[in-house]
Coordinates of C-alpha atoms in Angstrom, one line a residue:
Chain A
M838 CA -110.3 148.6 -72.9
I839 CA -108.2 151.5 -71.9
A840 CA -105.3 151.2 -69.6
A841 CA -105.8 153.4 -66.6
G842 CA -103.2 156.0 -66.1
A843 CA -103.9 157.5 -62.7
R844 CA -105.8 156.7 -59.5
S845 CA -107.4 160.2 -59.3
E846 CA -110.5 158.9 -61.0
A847 CA -110.2 155.5 -59.4
A848 CA -113.3 153.4 -59.6
A849 CA -115.1 156.0 -61.6
R850 CA -117.2 153.4 -63.3
L851 CA -118.8 150.2 -62.1
L852 CA -120.1 147.4 -64.2
V853 CA -122.5 145.1 -62.4
V854 CA -123.1 141.5 -63.5
G855 CA -126.1 140.1 -61.6
A856 CA -126.7 136.6 -60.6
D857 CA -129.1 136.4 -63.6
G858 CA -126.3 137.5 -65.9
R859 CA -127.9 140.9 -66.5
I860 CA -125.3 143.7 -67.0
R861 CA -125.8 147.2 -65.8
H862 CA -123.5 150.3 -66.1
R863 CA -123.1 152.4 -62.9
R864 CA -120.9 155.0 -61.4
G865 CA -118.2 153.8 -59.0
S866 CA -119.9 155.7 -56.2
D867 CA -123.0 153.6 -56.7
L868 CA -121.3 150.6 -55.2
V869 CA -123.2 151.2 -52.0
R870 CA -126.5 150.8 -53.9
Q871 CA -125.5 147.3 -55.0
V872 CA -125.5 145.9 -51.5
R873 CA -128.3 145.5 -49.1
S874 CA -129.0 145.8 -45.4
G875 CA -127.8 142.6 -43.8
D876 CA -125.0 142.1 -46.3
L877 CA -121.3 142.0 -45.2
V878 CA -118.6 143.6 -47.2
V879 CA -115.1 142.0 -46.7
A880 CA -112.0 143.9 -47.7
N881 CA -108.3 143.1 -47.7
D882 CA -106.5 145.5 -45.5
A883 CA -103.0 144.6 -46.5
A884 CA -100.8 147.5 -47.1
T885 CA -98.4 147.3 -50.0
I886 CA -94.7 146.7 -49.5
P887 CA -92.3 148.9 -51.5
A888 CA -91.3 145.6 -53.3
S889 CA -89.2 147.0 -56.1
L890 CA -85.6 147.2 -55.1
A891 CA -82.6 148.5 -57.0
A892 CA -79.9 145.9 -56.3
R893 CA -76.4 144.8 -57.3
H894 CA -75.6 141.3 -58.2
V895 CA -72.2 141.0 -56.5
R896 CA -70.7 138.2 -58.5
S897 CA -71.3 139.9 -61.9
G898 CA -71.2 143.6 -60.7
C899 CA -74.4 144.1 -62.7
T900 CA -77.3 146.3 -61.5
V901 CA -80.6 144.5 -61.3
E902 CA -84.2 145.1 -60.1
I903 CA -85.4 142.8 -57.4
R904 CA -89.2 142.6 -57.5
L905 CA -90.4 140.9 -54.4
A906 CA -93.3 138.7 -55.5
A907 CA -94.5 136.8 -52.5
W908 CA -93.5 135.6 -49.0
A909 CA -91.4 132.4 -49.3
S910 CA -92.9 131.1 -46.1
P911 CA -95.4 132.4 -43.6
D912 CA -92.8 131.5 -40.8
D913 CA -89.8 133.3 -42.3
P914 CA -90.1 137.1 -42.3
A915 CA -86.8 137.6 -44.2
A916 CA -87.4 135.2 -47.1
F917 CA -89.2 136.0 -50.3
V918 CA -89.9 134.8 -53.7
A919 CA -88.7 137.4 -56.1
L920 CA -88.4 138.3 -59.8
V921 CA -85.0 139.6 -61.0
F922 CA -84.8 141.8 -64.0
G923 CA -81.8 143.0 -65.9
E924 CA -81.3 146.4 -67.5
G925 CA -84.2 148.9 -67.9
D926 CA -86.9 150.2 -65.7
H927 CA -90.6 150.1 -65.3
R928 CA -91.1 152.3 -68.4
T929 CA -90.3 149.1 -70.3
R930 CA -93.2 146.7 -70.3
T931 CA -92.4 143.8 -67.9
E932 CA -92.7 141.3 -70.8
D933 CA -89.9 143.3 -72.7
R934 CA -87.5 143.5 -69.7
A935 CA -84.0 142.1 -70.2
L936 CA -83.0 138.9 -68.3
P937 CA -80.7 139.4 -65.3
P938 CA -77.2 138.1 -65.4
P939 CA -77.1 134.4 -64.6
V940 CA -78.1 134.0 -60.9
R941 CA -77.0 131.0 -58.8
P942 CA -77.8 129.7 -55.4
N943 CA -75.7 131.5 -52.7
D944 CA -75.2 134.5 -54.9
V945 CA -75.3 137.7 -52.9
L946 CA -77.5 140.7 -53.9
T947 CA -77.0 144.1 -52.2
V948 CA -79.6 146.7 -51.7
G949 CA -77.9 149.7 -50.2
P950 CA -76.3 148.3 -47.1
L951 CA -78.7 145.3 -47.1
R952 CA -77.5 141.9 -48.2
A953 CA -79.7 139.1 -49.5
T954 CA -78.6 135.6 -50.3
V955 CA -80.1 133.6 -53.2
L956 CA -81.6 130.4 -51.8
D957 CA -82.6 128.8 -55.1
L958 CA -84.0 129.4 -58.6
L959 CA -87.6 128.4 -59.2
G960 CA -87.5 126.9 -62.6
S961 CA -86.7 130.1 -64.4
P962 CA -83.6 132.4 -64.6
R963 CA -85.7 135.3 -63.3
L964 CA -87.6 133.7 -60.4
I965 CA -85.7 133.1 -57.2
R966 CA -86.1 132.6 -53.6
L967 CA -83.8 134.9 -51.4
R968 CA -83.3 135.7 -47.8
F969 CA -82.2 139.0 -46.4
S970 CA -79.6 139.2 -43.7
V971 CA -81.9 141.0 -41.4
S972 CA -85.7 140.9 -40.6
G973 CA -88.2 142.9 -38.6
A974 CA -87.7 146.6 -38.0
A975 CA -84.3 146.7 -39.7
L976 CA -85.8 145.2 -42.9
W977 CA -88.7 147.6 -42.9
A978 CA -86.3 150.5 -42.4
A979 CA -84.3 149.3 -45.4
F980 CA -87.4 148.8 -47.6
A981 CA -88.6 152.3 -46.6
R982 CA -85.3 153.8 -47.6
H983 CA -84.4 151.7 -50.7
G984 CA -87.6 150.3 -52.0
R985 CA -90.4 151.7 -53.9
P986 CA -93.7 150.3 -55.0
I987 CA -93.8 148.1 -58.1
Q988 CA -94.3 150.6 -60.9
Y989 CA -96.4 150.1 -64.1
A990 CA -95.5 151.0 -67.6
H991 CA -99.0 152.4 -68.2
V992 CA -98.5 154.8 -65.2
P993 CA -95.9 157.3 -66.4
D994 CA -95.4 159.2 -63.1
P995 CA -93.5 157.4 -60.3
L996 CA -95.9 155.8 -57.8
G997 CA -95.2 156.4 -54.1
L998 CA -96.4 154.3 -51.2
G999 CA -99.2 156.8 -50.7
D1000 CA -100.5 156.0 -54.2
V1001 CA -100.6 152.2 -53.6
W1002 CA -102.0 152.0 -50.1
T1003 CA -105.8 151.6 -50.1
P1004 CA -107.7 153.6 -47.5
L1005 CA -108.0 150.5 -45.2
A1006 CA -104.3 149.6 -45.5
A1007 CA -103.3 148.4 -42.1
R1008 CA -99.9 146.7 -42.3
P1009 CA -97.4 145.9 -45.0
F1010 CA -98.2 142.4 -46.3
A1011 CA -99.0 142.6 -50.0
F1012 CA -96.6 143.0 -53.0
E1013 CA -99.0 144.8 -55.2
P1014 CA -102.1 146.7 -54.0
P1015 CA -105.4 144.8 -53.4
S1016 CA -106.7 147.4 -55.8
A1017 CA -110.4 146.8 -55.6
G1018 CA -110.0 148.3 -52.1
F1019 CA -109.4 151.8 -53.7
A1020 CA -113.2 151.8 -54.3
L1021 CA -113.8 151.6 -50.5
G1022 CA -113.0 155.1 -49.2
W1023 CA -114.1 156.3 -45.8
R1024 CA -117.3 158.0 -47.2
A1025 CA -118.3 154.8 -48.8
L1026 CA -117.7 152.9 -45.5
S1027 CA -119.9 155.3 -43.7
A1028 CA -122.6 155.0 -46.3
L1029 CA -122.4 151.2 -46.1
R1030 CA -122.8 151.3 -42.3
A1031 CA -125.7 153.7 -42.6
C1032 CA -127.4 151.2 -44.9
G1033 CA -127.0 148.4 -42.4
V1034 CA -124.2 146.8 -44.3
G1035 CA -121.4 145.2 -42.2
V1036 CA -117.8 146.0 -43.0
A1037 CA -115.0 143.5 -42.1
T1038 CA -111.4 142.9 -43.1
L1039 CA -108.9 140.2 -43.5
T1040 CA -105.2 140.5 -44.4
H1041 CA -104.0 138.7 -47.6
A1042 CA -100.6 138.9 -49.1
A1043 CA -101.5 139.7 -52.6
G1044 CA -98.5 138.8 -54.8
V1045 CA -97.4 140.1 -58.1
S1046 CA -100.0 140.1 -60.9
S1047 CA -97.6 139.7 -63.8
T1048 CA -94.1 138.4 -64.3
G1049 CA -93.5 139.3 -67.9
D1050 CA -93.0 135.6 -68.8
P1051 CA -96.1 133.7 -70.1
D1052 CA -94.8 130.5 -68.6
L1053 CA -94.4 132.0 -65.1
D1054 CA -97.7 133.9 -65.4
R1055 CA -99.4 130.5 -65.7
R1056 CA -98.0 129.8 -62.2
L1057 CA -99.7 132.8 -60.8
P1058 CA -100.9 133.5 -58.2
L1059 CA -98.1 132.2 -56.0
D1060 CA -98.9 130.9 -52.6
E1061 CA -100.3 133.8 -50.5
P1062 CA -100.5 133.8 -46.7
Y1063 CA -103.5 135.4 -45.1
V1064 CA -104.9 136.2 -41.6
I1065 CA -108.6 136.2 -40.9
P1066 CA -109.6 137.9 -37.6
S1067 CA -112.0 136.1 -35.4
Q1068 CA -114.4 139.0 -35.6
T1069 CA -114.5 138.6 -39.4
A1070 CA -115.1 134.9 -39.2
A1071 CA -117.9 135.5 -36.7
A1072 CA -119.4 138.3 -38.8
I1073 CA -119.5 135.9 -41.8
A1074 CA -121.2 133.2 -39.8
A1075 CA -123.8 135.7 -38.6
V1076 CA -124.5 137.1 -42.1
R1077 CA -124.9 133.6 -43.6
S1078 CA -127.2 132.6 -40.8
R1079 CA -129.4 135.6 -41.6
G1080 CA -129.3 134.9 -45.3
G1081 CA -127.3 138.0 -46.1
R1082 CA -124.6 138.1 -48.8
V1083 CA -120.8 138.1 -48.4
V1084 CA -119.4 140.6 -50.8
A1085 CA -115.6 140.3 -51.4
I1086 CA -113.7 143.5 -52.2
G1087 CA -111.2 142.0 -54.5
T1088 CA -110.1 138.5 -55.7
T1089 CA -107.6 138.2 -52.9
V1090 CA -110.6 138.2 -50.4
V1091 CA -112.1 135.4 -52.4
R1092 CA -108.9 133.4 -52.3
A1093 CA -108.6 133.8 -48.5
L1094 CA -112.1 133.1 -47.6
E1095 CA -112.5 130.1 -49.8
A1096 CA -109.1 128.7 -48.6
A1097 CA -110.2 129.2 -45.0
S1098 CA -113.7 127.7 -45.5
T1099 CA -115.1 124.3 -45.1
G1100 CA -117.5 122.8 -47.6
D1101 CA -120.5 124.1 -45.6
G1102 CA -119.2 127.7 -45.8
V1103 CA -117.9 128.1 -42.3
V1104 CA -114.7 130.2 -42.3
S1105 CA -112.0 129.4 -39.8
A1106 CA -110.2 132.4 -38.2
G1107 CA -106.5 132.6 -38.0
A1108 CA -103.5 132.3 -40.4
G1109 CA -103.4 130.2 -43.5
V1110 CA -101.9 130.0 -47.0
A1111 CA -104.0 130.2 -50.2
T1112 CA -102.6 127.9 -52.8
G1113 CA -103.5 127.2 -56.4
R1114 CA -105.9 129.1 -58.6
V1115 CA -109.6 129.5 -58.1
T1116 CA -111.1 128.3 -61.4
A1117 CA -114.4 127.3 -62.9
A1118 CA -113.9 124.0 -61.2
T1119 CA -113.6 125.5 -57.7
A1120 CA -116.7 125.3 -55.5
I1121 CA -117.4 128.7 -54.0
N1122 CA -118.7 128.2 -50.5
V1123 CA -118.5 131.6 -48.9
V1124 CA -118.5 134.6 -51.3
D1125 CA -121.7 135.6 -52.9
A1126 CA -120.3 138.5 -55.0
V1127 CA -116.9 139.9 -55.8
L1128 CA -115.8 143.5 -56.7
T1129 CA -112.8 143.3 -58.9
G1130 CA -110.8 145.4 -61.5
V1131 CA -111.1 145.0 -65.2
H1132 CA -109.0 142.1 -66.3
Q1133 CA -108.4 140.1 -69.4
P1134 CA -109.2 136.4 -70.1
G1135 CA -106.1 134.3 -69.2
E1136 CA -105.1 136.5 -66.3
S1137 CA -105.5 134.8 -62.9
H1138 CA -107.9 137.5 -61.6
F1139 CA -110.2 136.9 -64.7
E1140 CA -110.0 133.1 -64.5
L1141 CA -111.2 133.3 -60.8
L1142 CA -114.4 134.9 -62.1
R1143 CA -115.2 131.6 -63.9
A1144 CA -116.1 130.3 -60.4
F1145 CA -118.8 133.0 -60.3
A1146 CA -120.2 133.1 -63.8
D1147 CA -120.2 130.9 -66.8
A1148 CA -118.3 131.6 -70.0
T1149 CA -121.3 133.1 -71.8
V1150 CA -121.8 135.6 -69.1
L1151 CA -118.2 136.5 -68.8
Q1152 CA -118.1 136.9 -72.6
H1153 CA -121.0 139.3 -72.4
M1154 CA -119.2 141.1 -69.6
S1155 CA -115.9 141.5 -71.6
T1156 CA -117.9 142.8 -74.6
A1157 CA -119.6 145.3 -72.4
L1158 CA -116.4 146.5 -70.8
E1159 CA -114.8 146.8 -74.3
A1160 CA -117.7 148.7 -75.8
G1161 CA -118.1 150.9 -72.7
G1162 CA -114.3 151.9 -72.8
Y1163 CA -113.7 150.7 -69.2
R1164 CA -110.3 151.2 -67.8
S1165 CA -108.3 148.2 -67.0
H1166 CA -105.3 147.5 -64.6
E1167 CA -104.6 148.4 -61.0
F1168 CA -106.1 151.9 -60.9
G1169 CA -108.9 151.5 -63.3
D1170 CA -112.7 150.8 -63.2
V1171 CA -114.4 148.0 -61.3
V1172 CA -116.8 145.2 -61.9
L1173 CA -119.1 143.6 -59.4
I1174 CA -120.1 140.1 -60.2
E1175 CA -122.7 138.2 -58.2
R1176 CA -122.4 134.5 -58.2
Q1177 CA -124.7 132.9 -60.6
G1178 CA -127.5 130.9 -58.9
R1179 CA -128.0 133.5 -56.2
C1180 CA -131.3 135.2 -56.5
A1181 CA -131.1 138.1 -58.9
P1182 CA -130.4 141.4 -57.2
A1183 CA -132.7 144.3 -57.7
D1184 CA -130.8 147.6 -58.2
H1185 CA -131.4 148.8 -54.7
D1186 CA -130.9 151.8 -52.7
A1187 CA -131.0 150.7 -49.1
T1188 CA -131.6 154.2 -47.8
T1189 CA -134.6 155.2 -49.9
G1190 CA -135.6 152.0 -51.7
R1191 CA -135.6 154.0 -54.9
E1192 CA -134.2 152.9 -58.2
P1193 CA -130.9 154.9 -58.7
V1194 CA -130.4 157.3 -61.6
P1195 CA -128.4 155.4 -64.3
A1196 CA -124.9 156.6 -65.0
Chain B
M1296 CA -107.6 148.7 -14.2
S1297 CA -103.8 149.2 -14.0
H1298 CA -101.7 150.8 -16.7
T1299 CA -100.0 147.6 -17.3
D1300 CA -103.3 145.7 -17.9
T1301 CA -104.3 148.3 -20.6
I1302 CA -100.9 149.4 -22.1
G1303 CA -99.1 146.1 -21.8
G1304 CA -99.3 144.5 -25.2
A1305 CA -100.5 147.6 -27.0
R1306 CA -98.8 148.8 -30.1
I1307 CA -98.0 152.5 -29.8
A1308 CA -96.2 155.0 -32.0
V1309 CA -94.8 158.3 -30.6
T1310 CA -93.5 161.1 -32.8
G1311 CA -90.9 163.4 -31.4
G1312 CA -89.9 160.4 -29.3
T1313 CA -86.3 161.3 -28.4
A1314 CA -86.8 164.3 -26.1
G1315 CA -89.1 165.9 -23.6
L1316 CA -92.5 164.4 -23.2
G1317 CA -92.1 162.0 -26.1
R1318 CA -89.0 160.5 -24.6
A1319 CA -90.7 160.1 -21.3
L1320 CA -93.8 158.5 -22.9
V1321 CA -91.6 156.0 -24.8
G1322 CA -89.8 154.9 -21.6
Q1323 CA -93.0 154.6 -19.6
F1324 CA -94.9 152.7 -22.4
K1325 CA -92.0 150.2 -22.7
E1326 CA -91.9 149.8 -18.9
A1327 CA -95.6 149.0 -19.0
G1328 CA -95.0 146.2 -21.6
A1329 CA -96.1 148.0 -24.8
S1330 CA -94.6 147.6 -28.2
V1331 CA -93.4 151.0 -29.1
A1332 CA -92.1 152.8 -32.2
L1333 CA -90.6 156.2 -32.0
V1334 CA -90.0 158.8 -34.7
A1335 CA -87.5 161.6 -34.7
R1336 CA -85.2 163.4 -37.2
T1337 CA -81.7 162.8 -35.7
A1338 CA -80.4 159.3 -36.4
T1339 CA -78.0 159.3 -33.5
E1340 CA -80.7 160.3 -31.0
V1341 CA -83.1 157.7 -32.5
E1342 CA -80.5 155.0 -32.2
R1343 CA -79.7 156.1 -28.6
V1344 CA -83.3 156.0 -27.3
A1345 CA -84.2 152.8 -29.3
K1346 CA -81.2 151.1 -27.6
E1347 CA -82.1 152.5 -24.1
T1348 CA -85.7 151.5 -24.3
G1349 CA -86.0 148.6 -26.8
A1350 CA -88.4 150.6 -28.9
V1351 CA -88.4 150.5 -32.7
G1352 CA -86.5 153.6 -33.9
I1353 CA -87.6 155.4 -37.1
V1354 CA -85.5 158.2 -38.5
A1355 CA -87.8 160.6 -40.4
D1356 CA -89.3 164.1 -40.3
V1357 CA -93.0 164.2 -39.8
G1358 CA -93.0 167.6 -41.4
R1359 CA -91.9 166.2 -44.8
A1360 CA -94.8 164.7 -46.8
D1361 CA -92.4 162.2 -48.5
D1362 CA -91.5 160.8 -45.1
V1363 CA -95.1 160.0 -44.0
H1364 CA -95.8 156.6 -45.7
P1365 CA -92.3 155.4 -45.0
I1366 CA -93.0 156.1 -41.3
A1367 CA -96.4 154.3 -41.6
L1368 CA -94.6 151.4 -43.3
Q1369 CA -92.0 151.0 -40.5
V1370 CA -94.6 151.6 -37.7
T1371 CA -97.1 149.0 -39.0
G1372 CA -94.4 146.6 -40.2
G1373 CA -92.3 146.8 -37.0
L1374 CA -95.2 146.6 -34.6
G1375 CA -97.5 144.4 -36.8
G1376 CA -100.2 147.0 -36.7
L1377 CA -101.0 150.0 -34.4
D1378 CA -103.3 150.6 -31.5
V1379 CA -102.3 154.2 -30.4
L1380 CA -100.7 157.0 -32.3
I1381 CA -99.3 159.9 -30.3
N1382 CA -98.7 163.0 -32.4
N1383 CA -96.2 164.7 -30.1
A1384 CA -93.7 166.3 -32.5
S1385 CA -94.0 170.1 -32.5
D1386 CA -92.1 173.1 -34.1
L1387 CA -91.9 176.2 -32.1
G1388 CA -91.8 178.5 -35.0
P1389 CA -89.2 181.4 -35.0
V1390 CA -86.5 181.1 -32.3
P1391 CA -86.2 183.4 -30.5
L1392 CA -89.9 183.8 -30.4
A1393 CA -91.1 186.7 -32.6
P1394 CA -94.3 188.7 -33.1
L1395 CA -96.3 187.5 -36.1
A1396 CA -95.4 190.7 -37.9
D1397 CA -91.7 189.7 -37.8
T1398 CA -92.3 185.9 -38.4
T1399 CA -91.0 184.8 -41.8
D1400 CA -93.3 182.7 -44.1
A1401 CA -90.8 179.9 -43.8
A1402 CA -90.8 179.8 -40.0
F1403 CA -94.7 179.9 -40.0
E1404 CA -94.8 177.1 -42.6
A1405 CA -92.3 175.0 -40.7
A1406 CA -94.5 175.2 -37.6
L1407 CA -97.6 174.2 -39.5
A1408 CA -95.7 171.4 -41.4
V1409 CA -94.6 169.6 -38.2
S1410 CA -97.4 170.4 -35.7
L1411 CA -100.4 170.3 -38.0
L1412 CA -99.8 168.9 -41.5
G1413 CA -97.6 166.1 -40.2
P1414 CA -100.2 164.8 -37.7
F1415 CA -102.9 165.2 -40.4
R1416 CA -100.9 163.1 -43.0
L1417 CA -99.6 160.5 -40.5
T1418 CA -103.0 160.0 -39.1
K1419 CA -104.4 159.4 -42.5
A1420 CA -101.7 157.1 -43.5
L1421 CA -102.3 155.1 -40.3
L1422 CA -106.0 155.2 -40.2
G1423 CA -106.4 151.8 -41.8
A1424 CA -104.3 150.3 -39.0
L1425 CA -106.1 152.2 -36.3
A1426 CA -109.5 151.2 -37.6
G1427 CA -108.3 147.6 -37.9
S1428 CA -107.2 147.8 -34.2
A1429 CA -110.7 149.1 -33.2
R1430 CA -112.5 146.3 -35.2
E1431 CA -110.4 143.8 -33.4
G1432 CA -111.2 145.4 -30.0
R1433 CA -107.5 146.3 -29.4
G1434 CA -107.8 150.1 -29.3
G1435 CA -107.8 152.6 -32.0
L1436 CA -106.8 155.9 -30.3
V1437 CA -105.0 159.0 -31.5
I1438 CA -103.6 161.5 -29.0
N1439 CA -102.7 164.9 -30.3
I1440 CA -100.4 166.8 -27.9
S1441 CA -101.8 170.3 -27.5
S1442 CA -100.9 173.3 -25.4
D1443 CA -102.6 176.1 -23.5
A1444 CA -101.3 178.2 -26.4
A1445 CA -104.0 176.5 -28.5
T1446 CA -106.7 178.4 -26.6
S1447 CA -104.9 181.5 -25.1
A1448 CA -103.3 184.4 -27.1
Y1449 CA -99.7 184.8 -26.0
A1450 CA -97.6 187.5 -27.8
G1451 CA -94.7 186.0 -29.6
W1452 CA -96.2 182.4 -29.9
G1453 CA -98.2 183.1 -33.1
A1454 CA -96.9 180.3 -35.3
Y1455 CA -96.9 177.7 -32.6
S1456 CA -100.3 178.8 -31.3
A1457 CA -101.9 178.8 -34.7
S1458 CA -100.7 175.3 -35.4
K1459 CA -101.7 173.9 -32.0
A1460 CA -105.2 175.6 -32.2
A1461 CA -105.7 174.0 -35.6
L1462 CA -104.5 170.7 -34.3
R1463 CA -106.9 170.9 -31.4
H1464 CA -109.8 171.6 -33.6
M1465 CA -108.7 169.0 -36.1
S1466 CA -108.8 166.5 -33.3
A1467 CA -112.4 167.2 -32.5
I1468 CA -113.3 166.9 -36.2
W1469 CA -111.5 163.6 -36.6
D1470 CA -113.2 162.4 -33.5
E1471 CA -116.6 163.3 -34.9
E1472 CA -115.9 161.6 -38.3
M1473 CA -114.1 158.5 -37.1
S1474 CA -116.2 157.6 -34.0
E1475 CA -118.3 155.2 -36.1
S1476 CA -115.1 153.3 -37.1
G1477 CA -114.2 153.0 -33.5
V1478 CA -111.2 155.3 -33.7
R1479 CA -111.1 158.0 -31.1
F1480 CA -109.1 161.2 -30.8
L1481 CA -108.0 163.1 -27.7
S1482 CA -106.3 166.5 -27.5
I1483 CA -104.2 166.7 -24.4
D1484 CA -102.5 169.7 -23.0
P1485 CA -99.6 168.4 -20.9
G1486 CA -98.9 171.8 -19.2
D1487 CA -95.6 173.8 -19.2
M1488 CA -92.7 171.3 -19.0
D1489 CA -89.1 171.6 -18.5
T1490 CA -88.1 170.7 -22.0
A1491 CA -85.7 171.9 -24.7
L1492 CA -88.7 173.4 -26.5
H1493 CA -89.7 175.4 -23.5
A1494 CA -86.1 176.6 -23.0
A1495 CA -85.8 177.7 -26.6
A1496 CA -89.0 179.7 -26.2
L1497 CA -88.4 181.2 -22.8
P1498 CA -84.6 180.8 -21.9
D1499 CA -85.0 182.8 -18.7
A1500 CA -87.9 180.9 -17.3
D1501 CA -87.7 179.6 -13.7
R1502 CA -87.2 175.9 -14.5
T1503 CA -88.2 174.9 -10.9
A1504 CA -91.7 176.1 -11.7
L1505 CA -92.0 173.7 -14.7
R1506 CA -93.2 170.2 -14.7
H1507 CA -90.9 167.3 -15.3
P1508 CA -91.9 165.6 -18.6
A1509 CA -92.0 162.3 -16.7
E1510 CA -94.9 163.7 -14.6
A1511 CA -96.7 164.9 -17.6
A1512 CA -96.2 161.6 -19.3
R1513 CA -97.8 159.8 -16.4
E1514 CA -100.9 161.9 -16.8
V1515 CA -101.0 161.4 -20.5
I1516 CA -100.9 157.6 -20.0
A1517 CA -103.6 157.9 -17.3
A1518 CA -105.8 159.7 -19.8
I1519 CA -105.1 156.9 -22.4
V1520 CA -106.0 154.2 -19.9
D1521 CA -109.1 156.1 -18.9
A1522 CA -110.1 156.5 -22.5
W1523 CA -109.3 153.0 -23.7
P1524 CA -112.2 150.7 -22.9
R1525 CA -114.8 153.4 -22.7
A1526 CA -113.5 155.7 -25.5
A1527 CA -117.0 156.6 -26.7
T1528 CA -117.8 158.3 -23.4
V1529 CA -114.6 160.4 -23.0
P1530 CA -114.8 164.0 -24.0
V1531 CA -112.3 165.1 -26.7
E1532 CA -110.5 167.6 -24.6
V1533 CA -108.7 166.3 -21.5
D1534 CA -107.3 169.0 -19.3
G1535 CA -103.6 168.6 -18.5

C-alpha cells in the first residue's frame, strides 16, 4: 500500500467488501451508491484538537513534545493522557523518536505561559497523565496559540487545523481526525439526503492512533469519551425498526454506538466512555457497515474489522488493497465493509436504480 | 416568544465584538442569558469587553486565513458548540474614503479580506457546528451584517460597497445551499449608526441623525428571534 501524502485527493478510491465477502473497486464519490433509501449514515463530528505542543520540561530544562493522546477523565476538562517525546520532530517516524528526559509525578511542563503538572506515569517513560493549570476558554486560547495538529512523517508539509477538521467537525474533542469523515463532504451529504438516506452524528474523542512503542500500541485505543445526541439514538431506533442499515463513518462511530448499545441493539443517548478494543470476539449489535481508512493487520482500526468479517475475507481485502495500490493512513483511500451475515448488497444507485459505471 | 426564551442558553459568536454594533450585540446577548464569544484584533479591547460582559474573548483577525480555524477552535471549545454566528467585522477600505480610481490594491484587498473572505472562511470552518446545532433543534443561524451600500452606489465607498454587495449575495447562496441542512442565513442592514467606522468614513456627519448601535442591536436580535423557530419561512433579506 502507498502512504497517502495529501488530503487533496482524499477518499479518491473506495474498496467495498460486501456481506457475502465479494470485493469491488469503486471511486470514493461512489459512496452514495453503496447505501440505500432507508439507511442511516452516522458520522463522528468531533473536531480535532491541536494536540501537539512544544513544551519545556522545567526540572531538566529540556525541550519536549507533548502529544495529547486522550482525555484523562470525561469530568476533568484540564486533564489529559499524553505522550512525551524528546528531541526531533514529526519528520522522524514516531517509532524512531527519542525518549524524553526522565519525567516524574509533580514535574512541571510549560507550554508558552501555560503550566501543566505531571500527575503520574502510565507504565512507560513516555506515557503520562497531566493536568493544565487552566481549563475552558483559557485552555482553548492557549491550544490555539501554541498547539498544532499531530503531524505525520508521511505528510511533508505542515498540517494546519483546517487540514485535519472534517467537513462536519463541530467542536474540539478528538486528538487525531476521525478521518473517514473526510469522505463525507457537503455534496455527498446532499446526495445522500436526496436518496432518502438519513444522516446523523455523534461526537467521539478519537485518541492517538500510534504511540511509536509496540507495547503501548497494544494498549490502544485508550478510553474514549463520546456523546450521542437523542436525535441520533432515535434515528437509529427508527431505521432499525424499518429494517434499514446503520452505516458508521469511521471506527470511532462503531466504538461509540456499540459501547452505548444494549444487546438488542438499542442505543442510549447521552455521554459515555468507550473502553477496550472491538475485536473478533465482540458482538456487533448496531452497526451494519463501516467506512474506514486503509489499515494494517495489528493496528486497532484493522482489528476492529474482525468483528465485521472473518479472517479469510479480511485477507482477501488486504490482498486487494495491496494489489490495487490503495493509499493508507489518515488522508488516504477508504474501505466500506458490510457486516457478514447481512444480506448481500447489490451495487445500487438509489436515484436511478442503475448499476454504476465501474471505476 | 420573548428574547430571553429564544436567546437565553443559545451559543453565539460575534466578530468585531468590541465596538459599535458588535459590542452592543455582545452586551444584549449576555443580558438575555446567552453564551457568547467575541472576536476582535486588539487584545486589550477584547479583554476589556470580555471582563465587562462575561463573554469569551478571542484575539484574532478574521481577515487572516491562518486565524480562522484557531477562532473556530476557541468558539466551539469555549461554548461547547455554536448556534448563531454573526459576521459583523467590517473593513471600510481607504480612509479617508477615496474614489475607486484612487483606491490602492492593498486597501481594496483589505476590505474584501475582512468583510467577505473572513465571513466565507469562518462560516465554512463553523458549518459543522452550525449544522450540528440545527440537527439538535437548537438553531443553526448565520447573520451577515450588511449595509445600504450593498445595494446603492455611493461615490467613495467602492471597496466597502463591493465587499458588502458580495457578502449579501453570498448570504443568499449560502441560504439556498444549506437550507436542507437546517442552517439559515440572514443578511441584515442595521442602518447608519453612530460608530467609529461611520466617523472614519464621514467625520463631518451630524451624529444626532445617526442611530445608536444599541437600538440597531435590538432590531438585529428581534430579527434573530423572529427567524429562530420558523427559519425556513423567513426571507433572506431583512430590512434594517
